[in-house]
Phi, psi and omega in degrees: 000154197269176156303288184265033185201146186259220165289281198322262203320334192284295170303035174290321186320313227265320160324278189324285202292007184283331185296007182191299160320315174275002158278335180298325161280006180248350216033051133359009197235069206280205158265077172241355183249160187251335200200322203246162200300175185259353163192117203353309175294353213230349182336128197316093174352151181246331174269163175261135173303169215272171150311152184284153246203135189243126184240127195244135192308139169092339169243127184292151178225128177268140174249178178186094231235152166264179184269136187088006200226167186209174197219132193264101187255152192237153195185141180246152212228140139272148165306124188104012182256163182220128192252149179230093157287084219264133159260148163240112174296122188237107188036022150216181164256120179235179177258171168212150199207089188284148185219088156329156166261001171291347185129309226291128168251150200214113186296177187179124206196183172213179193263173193246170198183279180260179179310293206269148204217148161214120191262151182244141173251104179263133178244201163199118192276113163311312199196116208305163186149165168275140188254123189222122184263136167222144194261095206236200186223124195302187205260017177214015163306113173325165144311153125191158162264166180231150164241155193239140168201187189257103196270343187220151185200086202225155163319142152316085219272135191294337171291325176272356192273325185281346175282341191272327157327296150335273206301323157309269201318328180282337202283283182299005125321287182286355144289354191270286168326320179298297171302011188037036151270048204316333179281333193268333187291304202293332181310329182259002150279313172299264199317343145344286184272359158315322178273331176298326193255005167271330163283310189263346180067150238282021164228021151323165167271317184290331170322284183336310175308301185303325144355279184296299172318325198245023160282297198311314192293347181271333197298318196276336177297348211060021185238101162282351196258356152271305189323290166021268174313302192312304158340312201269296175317329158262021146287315175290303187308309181294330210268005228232299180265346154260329165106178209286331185267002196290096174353319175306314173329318172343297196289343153298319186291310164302288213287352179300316238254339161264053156241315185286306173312322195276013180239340148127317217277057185330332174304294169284332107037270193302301198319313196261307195307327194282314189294323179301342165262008178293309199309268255266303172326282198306351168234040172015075164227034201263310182248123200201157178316318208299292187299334164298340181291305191295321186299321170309301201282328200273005175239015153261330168327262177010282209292329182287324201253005200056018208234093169272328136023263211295289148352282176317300221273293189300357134294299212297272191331325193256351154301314146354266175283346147338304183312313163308321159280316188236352176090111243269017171231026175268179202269302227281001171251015165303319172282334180275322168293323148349304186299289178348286165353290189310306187286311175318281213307321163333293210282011183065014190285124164263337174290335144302297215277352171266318188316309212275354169300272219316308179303317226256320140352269195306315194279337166296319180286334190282308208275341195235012176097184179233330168258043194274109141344317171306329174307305188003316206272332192283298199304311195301307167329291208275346173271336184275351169319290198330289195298347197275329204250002174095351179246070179301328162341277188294338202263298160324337176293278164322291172316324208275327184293321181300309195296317201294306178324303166321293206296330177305320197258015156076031197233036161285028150278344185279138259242327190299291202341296200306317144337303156312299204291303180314334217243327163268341149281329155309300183306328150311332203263320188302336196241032153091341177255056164318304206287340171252343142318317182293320193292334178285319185280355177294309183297339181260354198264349189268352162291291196296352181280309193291338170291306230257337153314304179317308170228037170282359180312318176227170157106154154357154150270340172313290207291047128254339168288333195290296148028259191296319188298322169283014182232348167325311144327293193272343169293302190315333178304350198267328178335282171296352181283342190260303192289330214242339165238001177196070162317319196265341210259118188339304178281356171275330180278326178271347172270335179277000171255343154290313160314335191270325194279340180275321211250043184237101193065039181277285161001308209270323163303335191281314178315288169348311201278303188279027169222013162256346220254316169325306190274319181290326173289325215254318173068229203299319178307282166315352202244027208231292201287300194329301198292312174323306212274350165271338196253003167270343198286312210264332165285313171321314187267352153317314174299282178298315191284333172333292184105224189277337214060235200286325176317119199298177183285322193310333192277334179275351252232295184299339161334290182298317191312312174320293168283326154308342174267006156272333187295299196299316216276004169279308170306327172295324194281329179280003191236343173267329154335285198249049164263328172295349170240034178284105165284145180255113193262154200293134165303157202250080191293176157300322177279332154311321184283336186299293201296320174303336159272169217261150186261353164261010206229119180251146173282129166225109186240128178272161176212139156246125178240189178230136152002157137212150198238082200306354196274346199286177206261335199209195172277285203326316177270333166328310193254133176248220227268163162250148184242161158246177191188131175227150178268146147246114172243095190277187184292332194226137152116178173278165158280179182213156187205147190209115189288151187244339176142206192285135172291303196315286204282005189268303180309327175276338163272351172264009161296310195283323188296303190302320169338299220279348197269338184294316226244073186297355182280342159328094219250025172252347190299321170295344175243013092012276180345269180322310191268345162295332165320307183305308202282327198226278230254317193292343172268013142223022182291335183306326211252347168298334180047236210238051158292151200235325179267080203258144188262123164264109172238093175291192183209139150069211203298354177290356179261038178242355213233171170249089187285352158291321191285347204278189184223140178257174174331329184268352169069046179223135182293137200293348183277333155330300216257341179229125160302159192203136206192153178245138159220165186278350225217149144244007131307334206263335161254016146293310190291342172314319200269032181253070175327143201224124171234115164335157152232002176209162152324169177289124162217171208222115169230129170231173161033059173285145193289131143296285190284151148283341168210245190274162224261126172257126189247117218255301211271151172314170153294148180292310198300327200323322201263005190239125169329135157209166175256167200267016164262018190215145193228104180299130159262124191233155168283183150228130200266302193251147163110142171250047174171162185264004164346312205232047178229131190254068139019077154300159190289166150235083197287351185286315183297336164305327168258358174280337153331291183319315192275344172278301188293014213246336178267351144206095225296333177281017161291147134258157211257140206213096205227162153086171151324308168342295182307038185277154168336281161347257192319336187289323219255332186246047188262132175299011217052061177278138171348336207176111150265129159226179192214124137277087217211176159266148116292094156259162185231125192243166186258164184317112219280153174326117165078019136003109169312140165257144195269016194290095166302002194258029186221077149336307204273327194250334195331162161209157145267352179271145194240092133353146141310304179292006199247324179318144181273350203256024181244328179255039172226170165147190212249181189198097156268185162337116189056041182296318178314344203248040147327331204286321177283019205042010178257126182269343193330314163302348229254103166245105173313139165296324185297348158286320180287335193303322184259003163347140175252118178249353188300058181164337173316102192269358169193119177263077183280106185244091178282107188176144190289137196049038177259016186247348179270187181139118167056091159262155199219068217294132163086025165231359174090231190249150187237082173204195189306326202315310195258002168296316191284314152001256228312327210284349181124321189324142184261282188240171179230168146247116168220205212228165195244329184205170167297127191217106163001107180351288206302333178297298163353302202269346174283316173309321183288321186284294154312005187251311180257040137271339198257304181327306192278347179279344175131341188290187189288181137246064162222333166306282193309247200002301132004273213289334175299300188309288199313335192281343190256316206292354179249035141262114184297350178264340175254063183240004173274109174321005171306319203265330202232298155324311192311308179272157186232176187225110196256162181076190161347104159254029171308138166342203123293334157265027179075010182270153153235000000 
C-alpha cells in the first residue's frame, strides 16, 4: 500500500477514466460519449478530412482508408426527421464522428466482434441543415475497405424523439460528471436510461451499455451500494444476450470487479478479474485492449494484497500490449505507468519510481488537457515522491495546485480528494506543521464519512466488514496525528475522538438498524425475508458444525461456499429493502454523545491505533507497534486523553489477569489486578474527576476483561469504588434514547435435556478440564478444539432452581425446562420483557492457519470470512438435544450467527447464565464477534453474560440476587453490582473468580427505564 492512497485511492486513475476508458476495452462508443476516440485501433487520426462526399437515401458508397486518414460525408436533413447511417466494416475499423449543424459533435461506435460489423449512427434532426459524418481509421490501421450508405430516412416517431432525447440528457450528464458534478449529472443519467429501457426494453444491448455507465458514475462518485445492482444488472442483461463466454462481457466484468476493489472486497474483486480472463484465454484474446485491461487490474489485485513480484510482471505485460495497440505515446497507457510507479517506490528505487510517475504525467496531460481534473491521481504520485524524498517545498506546491482546481470546479466531494488531503497533511506533518494537518485530515475524514454512510447502508455483512476494514486504517492516522505529534493541540483532540465515536461498531451498528428498520416497517413481509434468512442461516450451520462426515474436502468445502453466497445475497436483499427506509438521523457528533452522558458518569473509549510516521518512505515502515489510548468524556467540559502504550505488553498482562481470574485457587490475582490497573484504568482516574459511574467501550483484548476486578491504589477492588457498564460504542448512548416496547412475558429456558434419553457418558466431559471442588460442579463451555464432535453437554439440573427463583420474582414468566428448553421455542420468541437462558455456552477456536481480519494489520487485512471459519458459526448456546451433534443432528445447537436474527427488539434484558458467553473474535474497533454481539445485532437493550466458568451453585446465587435487585427497582447495572459486593464479603467468594465473571453490557436502567 502507498503512503498516501487506499484500496479506493490506488484504482482512483481506473475510476476517474471508467466513464469512458473502461469502454475502451470492448471499443464502447456508442452515443453515450462525448470526446474519445472509439477503440485502440481507432487512436484519434492525424490527417485532415477529404471535402464531404454528398450521401443519398439508397445508395451505397463504397470506401477505403490508411492508417490516420479519414474521410467525409454530407446529407441534408429537415427538421424532424429521422436517419439511420450504416458503415459496414470490410477489413478495416473504422471510427465514426457525427457533426449536428447546431455545432454539436457526437463521437460514435459499437463494440466490436467479427471482421465484418456494421455500425449505425441514429439521429433525430432539431432543425434542417447539413449533416455531416466522418469516417476515419486509427493511426495504427491496415488499408482496408469499408460502405457507408443512408438506410432509413423517415419523419420521427414519438419513440425516436425519445431516444434522442436520452441521448441529450446523457451527453450533458456526463459532461457534468466529468466536472465531479455529480448531484446534477447522475440524475440525467438515470433519466437516460429510464427512457432508454422504456423504449427499447430492459435487454437492449444500449440499455445494458447505459446500465453500465451510470453504475461506474455512482462508483466514481463514492456511492458504490447504487452501482452494485446497476452493475450487476447489466451483467445479467449481456449475459442474456451474448451468452456467458462472450468477450463483451469484459466491459462488465471489469467495471464489477473495480467497484469490489473500491469497496474493500478483494474476494469478488479476484472472482470477476478472473473469470474475464478465463473469456478472454478461451477465445485466445489475452492480447487484445480487454486483456491488457484485466492483466492490469490483476496487478493492482496483486499489488493491493502486497505481492509486489508479481505485480511488476502483470503491469509490465499488459503495458506491452497497450504498446502494441496504441503505440508507446498514448494517454491510455498513463495508468499502467502510474502503477509501475507505484511497485518502485515501494521497493525505495525513487529514482525508477520518478521516471515512469513523470512518464505517466505527461501522457495524461497529452490524452486529457492540462487542467483535467483526471490528473488528480498523476499529480498526487508526483507530489508525494516529493514529500517522500524531502523536497516538502515541491511536493506541498504540488497538492496545493490539486486542492485550488477541486475547490475551483466545486468538485471537493470527490473520493480522489481524499488523497490529496491525506497526502498533503503528511507531508505537512513531515515538515514540522502538525496543526494544518489536522486541519487537512478533518476535510478528509468528513469525505469518508459521507462515503462510508452510504455504504454501510446495504450489502452483507461480510461486504460491510471488507468495507469498513479497507478504509479503517487510514482513519486511525487521525489518532495518531493527534498522540504522537500534536498532543496539545485542541483540534487535533477533536478529530482523533471523533474518529473513534464514528468508527467503533460500525458494522455491527449498520446490521442492527437493518433488521430493525424490517420488522418494524414490514410486519408479515419482513418477518417472510427475515425467516428465508434463518433457514439459510440454520442449514449453514447444520453444514458446519456437522463437518464434512464421508464428504471429500472440495464437496464440502463448495457446499458451504454455496450457502454462505446465499446468506450474503439475502442479507444484501434485506438491507437494500429498508435502505428505502432510511431516515436520516443527526450525525453522531461529540457534543450530542457529550449531552447523552449521566451527569455522574464519564465515557471512557479505548482505541487501538497504530503509530504512523509521516517521515517514513512508504506505509510499510509507516505504520508501527500498535498502542492503546483512551478518551474521557464527561456530561460538560473537554475531553481528556491519555496515551497508555504498547498493545503488545498491555495484551500480555490482561492474558496473565484473565488466567488468574479463571482460577480461584490463585493466590495472585489480586496483584494481577493491580498491575494491569496501573497499565489501564490508574493512568486516567484523574480524568474520570468524581464520576461514580464509569461507561466503558473497550478495544482489542480489554474487551476480555473485567474492570470490577482490577485493584486501584488503595488495594479495593474497582467495583468497590464504580458502577461500571460496557458499551461496544459511545454511540451506542444515542440509541438508548430510542424506545423499544416488550411484546411478551419474561421467559426463562433452564436445565435443558441434552440427550434423549439416559446419559452414556462415552465422550469427555465438556467440564472434564476446570478446576473444580467436590462441592462445585462446573458449567464449563468449550474454549479448545474445531469442532464439536467430541464434546459432551453435562446436564445442569441446578438451573432449574435458579428458574425458580427468577419466576417466583416474576410470577408472569415463563419457564421453559426439559426438552421443552429448546432451539425452536428459542427461535420463535417474540420480544419478551426479559430472556434469560441457563445453559452451556460454547466458543471453538479458529480453524489452522485462519486469515487475519485485523484491519489494524495493513499488510495482511482480508475481507473474507469462511463460513467454518466465521467466528458467529464457532461460538453459541447448548440447548434441549445438544448432545446429539454426535448424530448429525444440530437441532439442539443455536449458533450466534442464528441468535443474530433473533427478534429482540423491545427486550431489556438477555441474561446468558452460561459459561463464556461473553468471549469470542476480537476485531479491533468492532468489539467481540460472539454471542455478545450476536444478541446486539438481535435487537437486545442490555445484555449480561460471563467471561469464564463459573459453578452451578455460584451461577445461582449471582442470578438470584441480581433479579431481587431488579425487581426492587435498581438498575440493571446497579444490580449486578449490588450483587458482586454482596458475595465478595463472603469469605469463601471474596476471589473475583466467584464475583466477577458477569458483566453488564448496554442500558443500564431499571426495566421502566429510570436511571
Amino acid at each position: 500500500m502507498l503512503a498516501t492512497t487506499t484500496n479506493a485511492g490506488s484504482c482512483v486513475v481506473a475510476r476517474l477514466s471508467r466513464l469512458c476508458a473502461i469502454f475502451l476495452v470492448a471499443g464502447v462508443f456508442p452515443a453515450l460519449f462525448a470526446q474519445t476516440p472509439a477503440s485502440p485501433a481507432l487512436a484519434a487520426p492525424q490527417t485532415a478530412a477529404s471535402e464531404p462526399v454528398p450521401l443519398e437515401f439508397g445508395k451505397t458508397i463504397e470506401g477505403e482508408l490508411s492508417a490516420g486518414q479519414r474521410q467525409s460525408y454530407q446529407f441534408a436533413l429537415a427538421e424532424g426527421q429521422y436517419v439511420r447511417v450504416e458503415v459496414r466494416e470490410i477489413g478495416v475499423e473504422v471510427g465514426i464522428v457525427l457533426y449536428l449543424p447546431e455545432g454539436e459533435v457526437i463521437p460514435w461506435g459499437e463494440p466490436m466482434g467479427s471482421p465484418l460489423r456494421t455500425k449505425s449512427v441514429k439521429a433525430v434532426a432539431k432543425i434542417a441543415g447539413a449533416y455531416r459524418i466522418e469516417v476515419y481509421a486509427g493511426t495504427r490501421a491496415a488499408p482496408g475497405r469499408y460502405e457507408i450508405r443512408i438506410a432509413a430516412l423517415r419523419p420521427a416517431t414519438d419513440d425516436d424523439r425519445a431516444l434522442e432525447q436520452a441521448r441529450g440528457l446523457f451527453t450533458q450528464g456526463h459532461r457534468l460528471i466529468e466536472s465531479a458534478r455529480w448531484a446534477e449529472g447522475i440524475p440525467l443519467m438515470v433519466q437516460c436510461l429510464e427512457i432508454r429501457e422504456r423504449v427499447l426494453g430492459p435487454n437492449d444491448p444500449l440499455v445494458g451499455l447505459t446500465l453500465a455507465f451510470v453504475a461506474s458514475a455512482y462508483s466514481v462518485s463514492g456511492d458504490y451500494a447504487k452501482a452494485e445492482p446497476l452493475y450487476l444488472r447489466a451483467l445479467k442483461n449481456e449475459e442474456e444476450t451474448l451468452g456467458p463466454d462472450n468477450p463483451d462481457l469484459i466491459v462488465d466484468l471489469v467495471g464489477i470487479a473495480l467497484l469490489y476493489r473500491d469497496k474493500g472486497d478483494t474476494l469478488k474483486e479476484e472472482e470477476f478479474l478472473r473469470r474475464g480472463l478465463a473469456i478472454l484465454e478461451k477465445a485466445n484474446q489475452v492480447e487484445t485492449a480487454a486483456g491488457a485491461r484485466l492483466l492490469q487490474d490483476l496487478g493492482t489485485w496483486s499489488y493491493d494484497r502486497g505481492d509486489y513480484a508479481l505485480a511488476a510482471d502483470y503491469f509490465e505485460h499488459a503495458r506491452k500490449v497497450w504498446e502494441k495497440l496504441l503505440g508507446p505515446d498514448h494517454f491510455h497507457l498513463a495508468h499502467s505507468y502510474s502503477l509501475s510507479g507505484r511497485v518502485a517506490y515501494d521497493a525505495g528505487d525513487y529514482v525508477k519510481a520518478a521516471a515512469m510517475f513523470q512518464k505517466a504525467l505527461s501522457l495524461a496531460q497529452k490524452g486529457l488537457g492540462l487542467e483535467s481534473l483526471s490528473l488528480t491521481p498523476y499529480l498526487n504520485d508526483m507530489a508525494m515522491l516529493d514529500c517522500t524524498t524531502g523536497d516538502y517545498t515541491k511536493g506541498e506546491a504540488l497538492y496545493r495546485q490539486v486542492l485550488s482546481r477541486h475547490e475551483q470546479s466545486g468538485a471537493m466531494s470527490h473520493p480522489v480528494v481524499q488523497d490529496t488531503l491525506y497526502g498533503l497533511a503528511r507531508c505537512l506533518a513531515a515538515d514540522g506543521n502538525p496543526s494544518e494537518a489536522v486541519v487537512l485530515q478533518s476535510r478528509a475524514s468528513d469525505i469518508e464519512e459521507r462515503v462510508v454512510a452510504l455504504n454501510l447502508a446495504v450489502g452483507s455483512e461480510r461486504e460491510k466488514q471488507a468495507f469498513h476494514d479497507s478504509r479503517y486504517w487510514r482513519s486511525l492516522r487521525n489518532i495518531s496525528l493527534h498522540a504522537q505529534l500534536a498532543p496539545a493541540d485542541p483540534a487535533a483532540l477533536r478529530l482523533a475522538v471523533t474518529t473513534v465515536l464514528r468508527q467503533k461498531g460500525r458494522v455491527q451498528d449498520a446490521m442492527s438498524t437493518s433488521f430493525t428498520r424490517l420488522r418494524q416497517r414490514f410486519g408479515p413481509d419482513g418477518q417472510r425475508q427475515v425467516d428465508e434468512l434463518n433457514d439459510a442461516t440454520s442449514r449453514l450451520a447444520k453444514l458446519v458444525l456437522n463437518g464434512p462426515q464421508k464428504q471429500p474436502a472440495p464437496e464440502y468445502q463448495q457446499q458451504i461456499s454455496t450457502l454462505e453466497a446465499q446468506r450474503e445475497e439475502l442479507e444484501s436483499k434485506i438491507t437494500v429493502l429498508t435502505a428505502g427506509f432510511y431516515e436520516v438521523s443527526k450525525a453522531a457528533t461529540l457534543e450530542r454523545i457529550q449531552a447523552a452522558v449521566p451527569e455522574d458518569a464519564a465515557l471512557i473509549e479505548f482505541a487501538v491505533y497504530r503509530s504512523f510516521d509521516p517521515k517514513a518512505p512508504d506505509n510499510q515502515s509507516a505504520y508501527g507497534k500498535r498502542r492503546y489510548i483512551a478518551y474521557v468524556i464527561h456530561h460538560q467540559g473537554g475531553v481528556g486523553f491519555q496515551e497508555l502504550g504498547d498493545a503488545a505488553a498491555i495484551d500480555q498482562a490482561l492474558g496473565k489477569l484473565r488466567e488468574a481470574l479463571r482460577d480461584p485457587q490463585r493466590k495472585d490475582a489480586r496483584q494481577i489486578a493491580r498491575a494491569v490497573d496501573r497499565k489501564v484504568l490508574e493512568p486516567i482516574r484523574a480524568l474520570a474527576g468524581n464520576a461514580t459511574h464509569l461507561i466503558v467501550s473497550p478495544d482489542g483484548e480489554l474487551n476480555l476483561i473485567p474492570f470490577e476486578a482490577l485493584v486501584d491504589e488503595q488495594n479495593h477492588f474497582i467495583v468497590e469504588r464504580y458502577s461500571i457498564s460496557y458499551l461496544t460504542t459511545g454511540r451506542d448512548l444515542l440509541r438508548m434514547q430510542v424506545t423499544r416496547n416488550s411484546k411478551s412475558n419474561p421467559l426463562v429456558l433452564a436445565n435443558p435435556l441434552f440427550d434423549e434419553g439416559p446419559v452414556v457418558r462415552t465422550a469427555r466431559p465438556v467440564y472434564a478440564s476446570v478446576r473444580t471442588s467436590a462441592t462445585m460442579t462446573a458449567r464449563r463451555s468449550v474454549t479448545g478444539g474445531e469442532n464439536l464432535a467430541g464434546v459432551y453437554f453435562a446436564p445442569l439440573t441446578g438451573t432449574a432452581q435458579e428458574a425458580r427463583a427468577i419466576q417466583g420474582l416474576f410470577p408472569g414468566a415463563r419457564v421453559l425446562t426439559g426438552a421443552a428448553a429448546s432451539k425452536s421455542a428459542l427461535q420463535q420468541t417474540d420480544a419478551p420483557l426479559l430472556l434469560h437462558i441457563a445453559t452451556h455456552g460454547f466458543f471453538l477456536n479458529d480453524l489452522p492457519g485462519g486469515a487475519s481480519r485485523d484491519p489494524l494489520n495493513v499488510t495482511t487485512a482480508t475481507s473474507h470470512i469462511g463460513a467454518a471459519a466465521n467466528p458467529l458459526l464457532r461460538s453459541g448456546l447448548a440447548l434441549s438435544g445438544a448432545n446429539l451433534i454426535k448424530k448429525g443432528d444440530e437441532k439442539g445447537i443455536l449458533t450466534a450467527l442464528e441468535a443474530s436474527s433473533l427478534n429482540l427488539w423491545g427486550t431489556k434484558l438477555v441474561t446468558l447464565s452460561a459459561c463464556d458467553t461473553g468471549i469470542g473474535e476480537i476485531k479491533n474497533g468492532e468489539g467481540v464477534y460472539g454471542l455478545r454481539r450476536a444478541f446486539f445485532e438481535s435487537g437486545a437493550e442490555t445484555l449480561v453474560m460471563s467471561l469464564w466458568p463459573v459453578s452451578d451453585r455460584v451461577t445461582r446465587e449471582m442470578m438470584t440476587a441480581y433479579y431481587a435487585g431488579l425487581k426492587r427497582g435498581l438498575g440493571r447495572g446497579e444490580a449486578l453490582r449490588q450483587a458482586e459486593l454482596a458475595m465478595m464479603k463472603r469469605k469463601d467468594r471474596q476471589h473475583p473468580f466467584y464475583w466477577a465473571s458477569f458483566i453488564q453490557s448496554g442500558e443500564w436502567a431499571n426495566l421502566d427505564g429510570q436511571r
